[in-house]
């Protein structure tokens, strides 16, 4: 059974650009969550999608957005990149079972903003 | 507000030593879940254990054991006879019991180094 796949694994952007990251969940998982990991702030929740609807959102500016497609694949977008957006972005999926919120994480997309 | 505190930033032990990673949480929910995840250098978070707030039984899985105490709001993780492969960052996390299943609140993590 394939795990959570994130692409690209590494990318370098410059300030002001925008970036799109992709996440393919485990087959059958309908919930996808995104996290930002930085040395200073640690792991912080960005947003969660379930059946193409954003179910929850963390405390991030509107430059951070996401969406989920009918096949449960998800993308997140960061516009007008800032140096502080350099981070490891982790995606996680979970099965559609109430209370069984065990997240399976992907290997992450490491974004460097220059 | 919900919060997870892992007071130990880094721990270094020699192989075969036992090591305990501390986790203290804060929540006003009566139903919640606690987790431990491991993050090796590759970056992928690996799930280790989940506990719900109504299950205070300790758990042992091989060399790993977990001690959940609601009275002290702690969920500590012990590795017995540590091995070099245990070297990683370990995160404790908390989530609510309701519909926000994907929203975990993580501690800052404890970096464990096991030296041969």
PDB file of C-alpha atoms in Angstrom:
ATOM      1  CA  UNK A   1       0.000   0.000   0.000  1.00  0.00           C
ATOM      2  CA  UNK A   2       1.566   3.275  -1.113  1.00  0.00           C
ATOM      3  CA  UNK A   3       2.136   5.909   1.549  1.00  0.00           C
ATOM      4  CA  UNK A   4       1.501   9.624   1.420  1.00  0.00           C
ATOM      5  CA  UNK A   5       3.356  11.143  -1.515  1.00  0.00           C
ATOM      6  CA  UNK A   6       4.470  14.735  -1.570  1.00  0.00           C
ATOM      7  CA  UNK A   7       5.953  16.585  -4.516  1.00  0.00           C
ATOM      8  CA  UNK A   8       8.288  18.234  -5.040  1.00  0.00           C
ATOM      9  CA  UNK A   9      10.617  17.093  -2.272  1.00  0.00           C
ATOM     10  CA  UNK A  10      12.865  20.132  -2.510  1.00  0.00           C
ATOM     11  CA  UNK A  11      12.439  23.514  -4.086  1.00  0.00           C
ATOM     12  CA  UNK A  12      14.048  26.916  -4.005  1.00  0.00           C
ATOM     13  CA  UNK A  13      12.133  30.109  -4.634  1.00  0.00           C
ATOM     14  CA  UNK A  14      12.811  33.804  -4.275  1.00  0.00           C
ATOM     15  CA  UNK A  15      10.875  36.338  -2.257  1.00  0.00           C
ATOM     16  CA  UNK A  16       7.675  37.457  -3.903  1.00  0.00           C
ATOM     17  CA  UNK A  17       7.193  34.289  -5.914  1.00  0.00           C
ATOM     18  CA  UNK A  18       4.463  31.806  -5.294  1.00  0.00           C
ATOM     19  CA  UNK A  19       4.656  28.045  -4.836  1.00  0.00           C
ATOM     20  CA  UNK A  20       2.316  25.089  -5.114  1.00  0.00           C
ATOM     21  CA  UNK A  21       2.916  21.856  -3.241  1.00  0.00           C
ATOM     22  CA  UNK A  22       1.122  18.617  -3.939  1.00  0.00           C
ATOM     23  CA  UNK A  23       0.033  15.757  -1.712  1.00  0.00           C
ATOM     24  CA  UNK A  24      -1.414  12.387  -2.687  1.00  0.00           C
ATOM     25  CA  UNK A  25      -2.948  10.625   0.319  1.00  0.00           C
ATOM     26  CA  UNK A  26      -3.078   6.938   1.011  1.00  0.00           C
ATOM     27  CA  UNK A  27      -5.722   5.255  -1.123  1.00  0.00           C
ATOM     28  CA  UNK A  28      -9.065   5.391   0.689  1.00  0.00           C
ATOM     29  CA  UNK A  29      -8.069   8.255   2.965  1.00  0.00           C
ATOM     30  CA  UNK A  30     -10.300  11.271   2.498  1.00  0.00           C
ATOM     31  CA  UNK A  31      -8.850  13.634   5.063  1.00  0.00           C
ATOM     32  CA  UNK A  32      -5.677  15.572   4.276  1.00  0.00           C
ATOM     33  CA  UNK A  33      -3.919  17.915   6.676  1.00  0.00           C
ATOM     34  CA  UNK A  34      -0.975  20.229   6.122  1.00  0.00           C
ATOM     35  CA  UNK A  35       1.671  21.281   8.607  1.00  0.00           C
ATOM     36  CA  UNK A  36       4.572  23.701   8.517  1.00  0.00           C
ATOM     37  CA  UNK A  37       7.728  22.731  10.393  1.00  0.00           C
ATOM     38  CA  UNK A  38      10.403  25.297  11.231  1.00  0.00           C
ATOM     39  CA  UNK A  39      13.231  25.204  13.775  1.00  0.00           C
ATOM     40  CA  UNK A  40      11.760  28.139  15.653  1.00  0.00           C
ATOM     41  CA  UNK A  41       8.036  27.418  15.690  1.00  0.00           C
ATOM     42  CA  UNK A  42       8.095  23.640  15.424  1.00  0.00           C
ATOM     43  CA  UNK A  43       5.182  21.835  13.839  1.00  0.00           C
ATOM     44  CA  UNK A  44       2.213  24.065  13.180  1.00  0.00           C
ATOM     45  CA  UNK A  45      -1.137  23.099  11.704  1.00  0.00           C
ATOM     46  CA  UNK A  46      -2.025  24.867   8.473  1.00  0.00           C
ATOM     47  CA  UNK A  47      -5.345  23.392   7.370  1.00  0.00           C
ATOM     48  CA  UNK A  48      -7.350  20.231   6.958  1.00  0.00           C
ATOM     49  CA  UNK A  49      -9.496  19.117   4.057  1.00  0.00           C
ATOM     50  CA  UNK A  50     -12.163  16.461   3.954  1.00  0.00           C
ATOM     51  CA  UNK A  51     -14.209  15.616   0.879  1.00  0.00           C
ATOM     52  CA  UNK A  52     -12.998  18.744  -0.935  1.00  0.00           C
ATOM     53  CA  UNK A  53     -14.036  21.041   1.938  1.00  0.00           C
ATOM     54  CA  UNK A  54     -11.743  22.865   4.289  1.00  0.00           C
ATOM     55  CA  UNK A  55     -12.709  21.579   7.697  1.00  0.00           C
ATOM     56  CA  UNK A  56     -10.256  23.474   9.844  1.00  0.00           C
ATOM     57  CA  UNK A  57      -7.653  26.189   9.471  1.00  0.00           C
ATOM     58  CA  UNK A  58      -4.673  27.160  11.548  1.00  0.00           C
ATOM     59  CA  UNK A  59      -3.428  30.615  12.356  1.00  0.00           C
ATOM     60  CA  UNK A  60      -1.662  31.510   9.147  1.00  0.00           C
ATOM     61  CA  UNK A  61      -2.077  34.530   6.866  1.00  0.00           C
ATOM     62  CA  UNK A  62      -4.260  34.403   3.790  1.00  0.00           C
ATOM     63  CA  UNK A  63      -1.172  33.915   1.606  1.00  0.00           C
ATOM     64  CA  UNK A  64      -1.437  30.267   2.575  1.00  0.00           C
ATOM     65  CA  UNK A  65      -4.250  28.461   0.839  1.00  0.00           C
ATOM     66  CA  UNK A  66      -5.160  24.957  -0.130  1.00  0.00           C
ATOM     67  CA  UNK A  67      -7.632  22.821  -1.909  1.00  0.00           C
ATOM     68  CA  UNK A  68      -8.612  19.221  -2.272  1.00  0.00           C
ATOM     69  CA  UNK A  69      -9.734  17.450  -5.397  1.00  0.00           C
ATOM     70  CA  UNK A  70     -12.387  14.793  -5.865  1.00  0.00           C
ATOM     71  CA  UNK A  71      -9.727  12.070  -5.795  1.00  0.00           C
ATOM     72  CA  UNK A  72      -8.631  13.373  -2.343  1.00  0.00           C
ATOM     73  CA  UNK A  73      -5.333  14.704  -3.657  1.00  0.00           C
ATOM     74  CA  UNK A  74      -4.537  18.068  -2.165  1.00  0.00           C
ATOM     75  CA  UNK A  75      -2.475  21.089  -3.035  1.00  0.00           C
ATOM     76  CA  UNK A  76      -1.329  23.989  -0.952  1.00  0.00           C
ATOM     77  CA  UNK A  77      -0.267  27.324  -2.310  1.00  0.00           C
ATOM     78  CA  UNK A  78       1.796  30.069  -0.778  1.00  0.00           C
ATOM     79  CA  UNK A  79       1.733  33.403  -2.562  1.00  0.00           C
ATOM     80  CA  UNK A  80       4.103  36.331  -2.224  1.00  0.00           C
ATOM     81  CA  UNK A  81       6.755  34.231  -0.536  1.00  0.00           C
ATOM     82  CA  UNK A  82       8.683  35.638   2.406  1.00  0.00           C
ATOM     83  CA  UNK A  83      11.987  34.479   3.840  1.00  0.00           C
ATOM     84  CA  UNK A  84      10.136  33.184   6.881  1.00  0.00           C
ATOM     85  CA  UNK A  85       8.170  30.757   4.735  1.00  0.00           C
ATOM     86  CA  UNK A  86      11.279  28.605   4.405  1.00  0.00           C
ATOM     87  CA  UNK A  87      10.229  25.376   6.067  1.00  0.00           C
ATOM     88  CA  UNK A  88       9.450  21.723   5.723  1.00  0.00           C
ATOM     89  CA  UNK A  89       5.823  21.365   4.667  1.00  0.00           C
ATOM     90  CA  UNK A  90       4.301  18.094   5.734  1.00  0.00           C
ATOM     91  CA  UNK A  91       1.112  16.569   4.484  1.00  0.00           C
ATOM     92  CA  UNK A  92      -0.773  13.856   6.334  1.00  0.00           C
ATOM     93  CA  UNK A  93      -3.809  11.757   5.560  1.00  0.00           C
ATOM     94  CA  UNK A  94      -6.195   9.798   7.733  1.00  0.00           C
ATOM     95  CA  UNK A  95      -8.983   7.287   7.106  1.00  0.00           C
ATOM     96  CA  UNK A  96     -12.675   8.274   7.169  1.00  0.00           C
ATOM     97  CA  UNK A  97     -13.357   6.696  10.547  1.00  0.00           C
ATOM     98  CA  UNK A  98     -14.750   8.766  13.386  1.00  0.00           C
ATOM     99  CA  UNK A  99     -12.230   9.225  16.160  1.00  0.00           C
ATOM    100  CA  UNK A 100      -9.542   7.237  14.384  1.00  0.00           C
ATOM    101  CA  UNK A 101      -7.432  10.292  13.766  1.00  0.00           C
ATOM    102  CA  UNK A 102      -4.093   8.605  13.270  1.00  0.00           C
ATOM    103  CA  UNK A 103      -2.293  10.740  10.748  1.00  0.00           C
ATOM    104  CA  UNK A 104       0.094   9.170   8.283  1.00  0.00           C
ATOM    105  CA  UNK A 105       2.648  11.715   7.147  1.00  0.00           C
ATOM    106  CA  UNK A 106       4.511  12.113   3.907  1.00  0.00           C
ATOM    107  CA  UNK A 107       8.227  12.850   3.685  1.00  0.00           C
ATOM    108  CA  UNK A 108       7.562  16.538   3.198  1.00  0.00           C
ATOM    109  CA  UNK A 109       8.439  19.283   0.757  1.00  0.00           C
ATOM    110  CA  UNK A 110      11.386  21.379   1.837  1.00  0.00           C
ATOM    111  CA  UNK A 111      10.969  24.947   0.656  1.00  0.00           C
ATOM    112  CA  UNK A 112      13.834  27.425   0.712  1.00  0.00           C
ATOM    113  CA  UNK A 113      13.029  31.066   0.050  1.00  0.00           C
ATOM    114  CA  UNK A 114      15.971  33.251  -0.962  1.00  0.00           C
TER     115      UNK A 114
ATOM    116  CA  UNK B   1      -6.133  26.560  25.332  1.00  0.00           C
ATOM    117  CA  UNK B   2      -4.437  23.335  24.389  1.00  0.00           C
ATOM    118  CA  UNK B   3      -0.724  22.944  24.820  1.00  0.00           C
ATOM    119  CA  UNK B   4       1.937  20.239  24.788  1.00  0.00           C
ATOM    120  CA  UNK B   5       5.228  20.699  26.573  1.00  0.00           C
ATOM    121  CA  UNK B   6       8.301  18.580  26.020  1.00  0.00           C
ATOM    122  CA  UNK B   7      10.771  20.091  28.429  1.00  0.00           C
ATOM    123  CA  UNK B   8      13.728  18.025  27.237  1.00  0.00           C
ATOM    124  CA  UNK B   9      15.145  19.598  24.099  1.00  0.00           C
ATOM    125  CA  UNK B  10      17.962  17.117  23.609  1.00  0.00           C
ATOM    126  CA  UNK B  11      18.961  13.885  25.292  1.00  0.00           C
ATOM    127  CA  UNK B  12      22.126  11.922  24.661  1.00  0.00           C
ATOM    128  CA  UNK B  13      22.568   8.371  25.905  1.00  0.00           C
ATOM    129  CA  UNK B  14      24.868   5.472  25.290  1.00  0.00           C
ATOM    130  CA  UNK B  15      23.503   2.389  23.615  1.00  0.00           C
ATOM    131  CA  UNK B  16      21.656  -0.024  25.925  1.00  0.00           C
ATOM    132  CA  UNK B  17      20.723   2.694  28.377  1.00  0.00           C
ATOM    133  CA  UNK B  18      17.075   3.241  29.191  1.00  0.00           C
ATOM    134  CA  UNK B  19      15.696   6.690  28.407  1.00  0.00           C
ATOM    135  CA  UNK B  20      12.407   8.416  29.237  1.00  0.00           C
ATOM    136  CA  UNK B  21      10.990  11.248  27.173  1.00  0.00           C
ATOM    137  CA  UNK B  22       8.627  13.512  29.075  1.00  0.00           C
ATOM    138  CA  UNK B  23       5.388  14.996  27.783  1.00  0.00           C
ATOM    139  CA  UNK B  24       2.993  17.234  29.686  1.00  0.00           C
ATOM    140  CA  UNK B  25      -0.219  18.453  28.126  1.00  0.00           C
ATOM    141  CA  UNK B  26      -2.929  20.986  28.850  1.00  0.00           C
ATOM    142  CA  UNK B  27      -6.514  20.749  27.700  1.00  0.00           C
ATOM    143  CA  UNK B  28      -9.978  21.484  28.990  1.00  0.00           C
ATOM    144  CA  UNK B  29     -11.577  18.825  26.825  1.00  0.00           C
ATOM    145  CA  UNK B  30     -12.817  15.683  28.507  1.00  0.00           C
ATOM    146  CA  UNK B  31     -12.323  13.677  25.332  1.00  0.00           C
ATOM    147  CA  UNK B  32      -8.978  13.936  23.641  1.00  0.00           C
ATOM    148  CA  UNK B  33      -6.216  11.863  22.092  1.00  0.00           C
ATOM    149  CA  UNK B  34      -2.497  11.766  22.772  1.00  0.00           C
ATOM    150  CA  UNK B  35       0.133  10.635  20.326  1.00  0.00           C
ATOM    151  CA  UNK B  36       3.818  10.017  19.975  1.00  0.00           C
ATOM    152  CA  UNK B  37       5.546  10.383  16.630  1.00  0.00           C
ATOM    153  CA  UNK B  38       9.155   9.758  15.653  1.00  0.00           C
ATOM    154  CA  UNK B  39      10.960  11.869  13.067  1.00  0.00           C
ATOM    155  CA  UNK B  40      14.192  10.327  11.767  1.00  0.00           C
ATOM    156  CA  UNK B  41      16.630  12.432   9.731  1.00  0.00           C
ATOM    157  CA  UNK B  42      14.691  11.594   6.562  1.00  0.00           C
ATOM    158  CA  UNK B  43      11.970  13.942   7.802  1.00  0.00           C
ATOM    159  CA  UNK B  44       8.905  11.730   7.686  1.00  0.00           C
ATOM    160  CA  UNK B  45       6.909  11.605  10.906  1.00  0.00           C
ATOM    161  CA  UNK B  46       6.294   8.020  11.941  1.00  0.00           C
ATOM    162  CA  UNK B  47       3.327   7.196  14.159  1.00  0.00           C
ATOM    163  CA  UNK B  48       4.191   5.283  17.333  1.00  0.00           C
ATOM    164  CA  UNK B  49       1.129   5.268  19.563  1.00  0.00           C
ATOM    165  CA  UNK B  50      -2.281   6.823  20.179  1.00  0.00           C
ATOM    166  CA  UNK B  51      -4.107   6.964  23.482  1.00  0.00           C
ATOM    167  CA  UNK B  52      -7.578   8.314  24.161  1.00  0.00           C
ATOM    168  CA  UNK B  53      -8.383  10.180  27.330  1.00  0.00           C
ATOM    169  CA  UNK B  54     -10.445   7.328  28.756  1.00  0.00           C
ATOM    170  CA  UNK B  55      -7.703   4.738  28.454  1.00  0.00           C
ATOM    171  CA  UNK B  56      -5.095   5.160  31.149  1.00  0.00           C
ATOM    172  CA  UNK B  57      -3.614   1.731  30.769  1.00  0.00           C
ATOM    173  CA  UNK B  58       0.089   1.759  30.199  1.00  0.00           C
ATOM    174  CA  UNK B  59       1.273   0.144  27.028  1.00  0.00           C
ATOM    175  CA  UNK B  60       4.359  -1.809  26.125  1.00  0.00           C
ATOM    176  CA  UNK B  61       5.461  -2.579  22.608  1.00  0.00           C
ATOM    177  CA  UNK B  62       8.800  -4.312  22.446  1.00  0.00           C
ATOM    178  CA  UNK B  63      11.393  -1.922  23.841  1.00  0.00           C
ATOM    179  CA  UNK B  64       8.888   0.941  23.924  1.00  0.00           C
ATOM    180  CA  UNK B  65       6.515   1.701  26.764  1.00  0.00           C
ATOM    181  CA  UNK B  66       4.182   4.558  27.520  1.00  0.00           C
ATOM    182  CA  UNK B  67       2.911   5.845  30.853  1.00  0.00           C
ATOM    183  CA  UNK B  68      -0.284   7.905  30.702  1.00  0.00           C
ATOM    184  CA  UNK B  69      -1.322   9.677  33.912  1.00  0.00           C
ATOM    185  CA  UNK B  70      -4.322  11.995  33.753  1.00  0.00           C
ATOM    186  CA  UNK B  71      -3.737  13.136  37.324  1.00  0.00           C
ATOM    187  CA  UNK B  72      -0.481  14.794  36.269  1.00  0.00           C
ATOM    188  CA  UNK B  73      -1.471  15.398  32.606  1.00  0.00           C
ATOM    189  CA  UNK B  74       1.542  13.457  31.457  1.00  0.00           C
ATOM    190  CA  UNK B  75       2.152  10.919  28.736  1.00  0.00           C
ATOM    191  CA  UNK B  76       5.760   9.785  29.042  1.00  0.00           C
ATOM    192  CA  UNK B  77       7.609   7.508  26.664  1.00  0.00           C
ATOM    193  CA  UNK B  78      10.351   5.109  27.713  1.00  0.00           C
ATOM    194  CA  UNK B  79      12.788   3.302  25.454  1.00  0.00           C
ATOM    195  CA  UNK B  80      14.428   0.341  27.127  1.00  0.00           C
ATOM    196  CA  UNK B  81      17.889  -0.770  26.054  1.00  0.00           C
ATOM    197  CA  UNK B  82      18.221   2.032  23.526  1.00  0.00           C
ATOM    198  CA  UNK B  83      19.820   1.421  20.153  1.00  0.00           C
ATOM    199  CA  UNK B  84      21.544   3.698  17.667  1.00  0.00           C
ATOM    200  CA  UNK B  85      18.524   3.341  15.346  1.00  0.00           C
ATOM    201  CA  UNK B  86      16.402   5.041  17.995  1.00  0.00           C
ATOM    202  CA  UNK B  87      18.216   8.302  17.286  1.00  0.00           C
ATOM    203  CA  UNK B  88      15.552  10.727  16.065  1.00  0.00           C
ATOM    204  CA  UNK B  89      13.364  13.593  17.157  1.00  0.00           C
ATOM    205  CA  UNK B  90      10.327  12.444  19.103  1.00  0.00           C
ATOM    206  CA  UNK B  91       7.142  14.455  19.224  1.00  0.00           C
ATOM    207  CA  UNK B  92       4.242  14.243  21.607  1.00  0.00           C
ATOM    208  CA  UNK B  93       0.929  15.545  20.250  1.00  0.00           C
ATOM    209  CA  UNK B  94      -2.614  16.232  21.398  1.00  0.00           C
ATOM    210  CA  UNK B  95      -5.860  16.377  19.490  1.00  0.00           C
ATOM    211  CA  UNK B  96      -9.438  17.000  20.352  1.00  0.00           C
ATOM    212  CA  UNK B  97     -11.993  14.221  20.286  1.00  0.00           C
ATOM    213  CA  UNK B  98     -14.395  15.993  17.950  1.00  0.00           C
ATOM    214  CA  UNK B  99     -14.415  16.548  14.243  1.00  0.00           C
ATOM    215  CA  UNK B 100     -11.057  18.250  13.964  1.00  0.00           C
ATOM    216  CA  UNK B 101      -9.177  15.053  13.458  1.00  0.00           C
ATOM    217  CA  UNK B 102      -6.349  16.458  11.428  1.00  0.00           C
ATOM    218  CA  UNK B 103      -5.451  19.251  13.827  1.00  0.00           C
ATOM    219  CA  UNK B 104      -2.738  17.972  16.121  1.00  0.00           C
ATOM    220  CA  UNK B 105      -0.989  20.200  18.608  1.00  0.00           C
ATOM    221  CA  UNK B 106       2.614  19.145  18.766  1.00  0.00           C
ATOM    222  CA  UNK B 107       5.229  19.686  21.401  1.00  0.00           C
ATOM    223  CA  UNK B 108       8.571  21.127  20.334  1.00  0.00           C
ATOM    224  CA  UNK B 109      10.100  17.677  20.224  1.00  0.00           C
ATOM    225  CA  UNK B 110      12.955  15.942  21.997  1.00  0.00           C
ATOM    226  CA  UNK B 111      16.044  15.083  19.989  1.00  0.00           C
ATOM    227  CA  UNK B 112      17.408  11.749  21.126  1.00  0.00           C
ATOM    228  CA  UNK B 113      20.946  10.774  20.252  1.00  0.00           C
ATOM    229  CA  UNK B 114      22.009   7.234  21.022  1.00  0.00           C
ATOM    230  CA  UNK B 115      25.731   6.728  20.800  1.00  0.00           C
ATOM    231  CA  UNK B 116      27.361   3.351  20.264  1.00  0.00           C
TER     232      UNK B 116
END
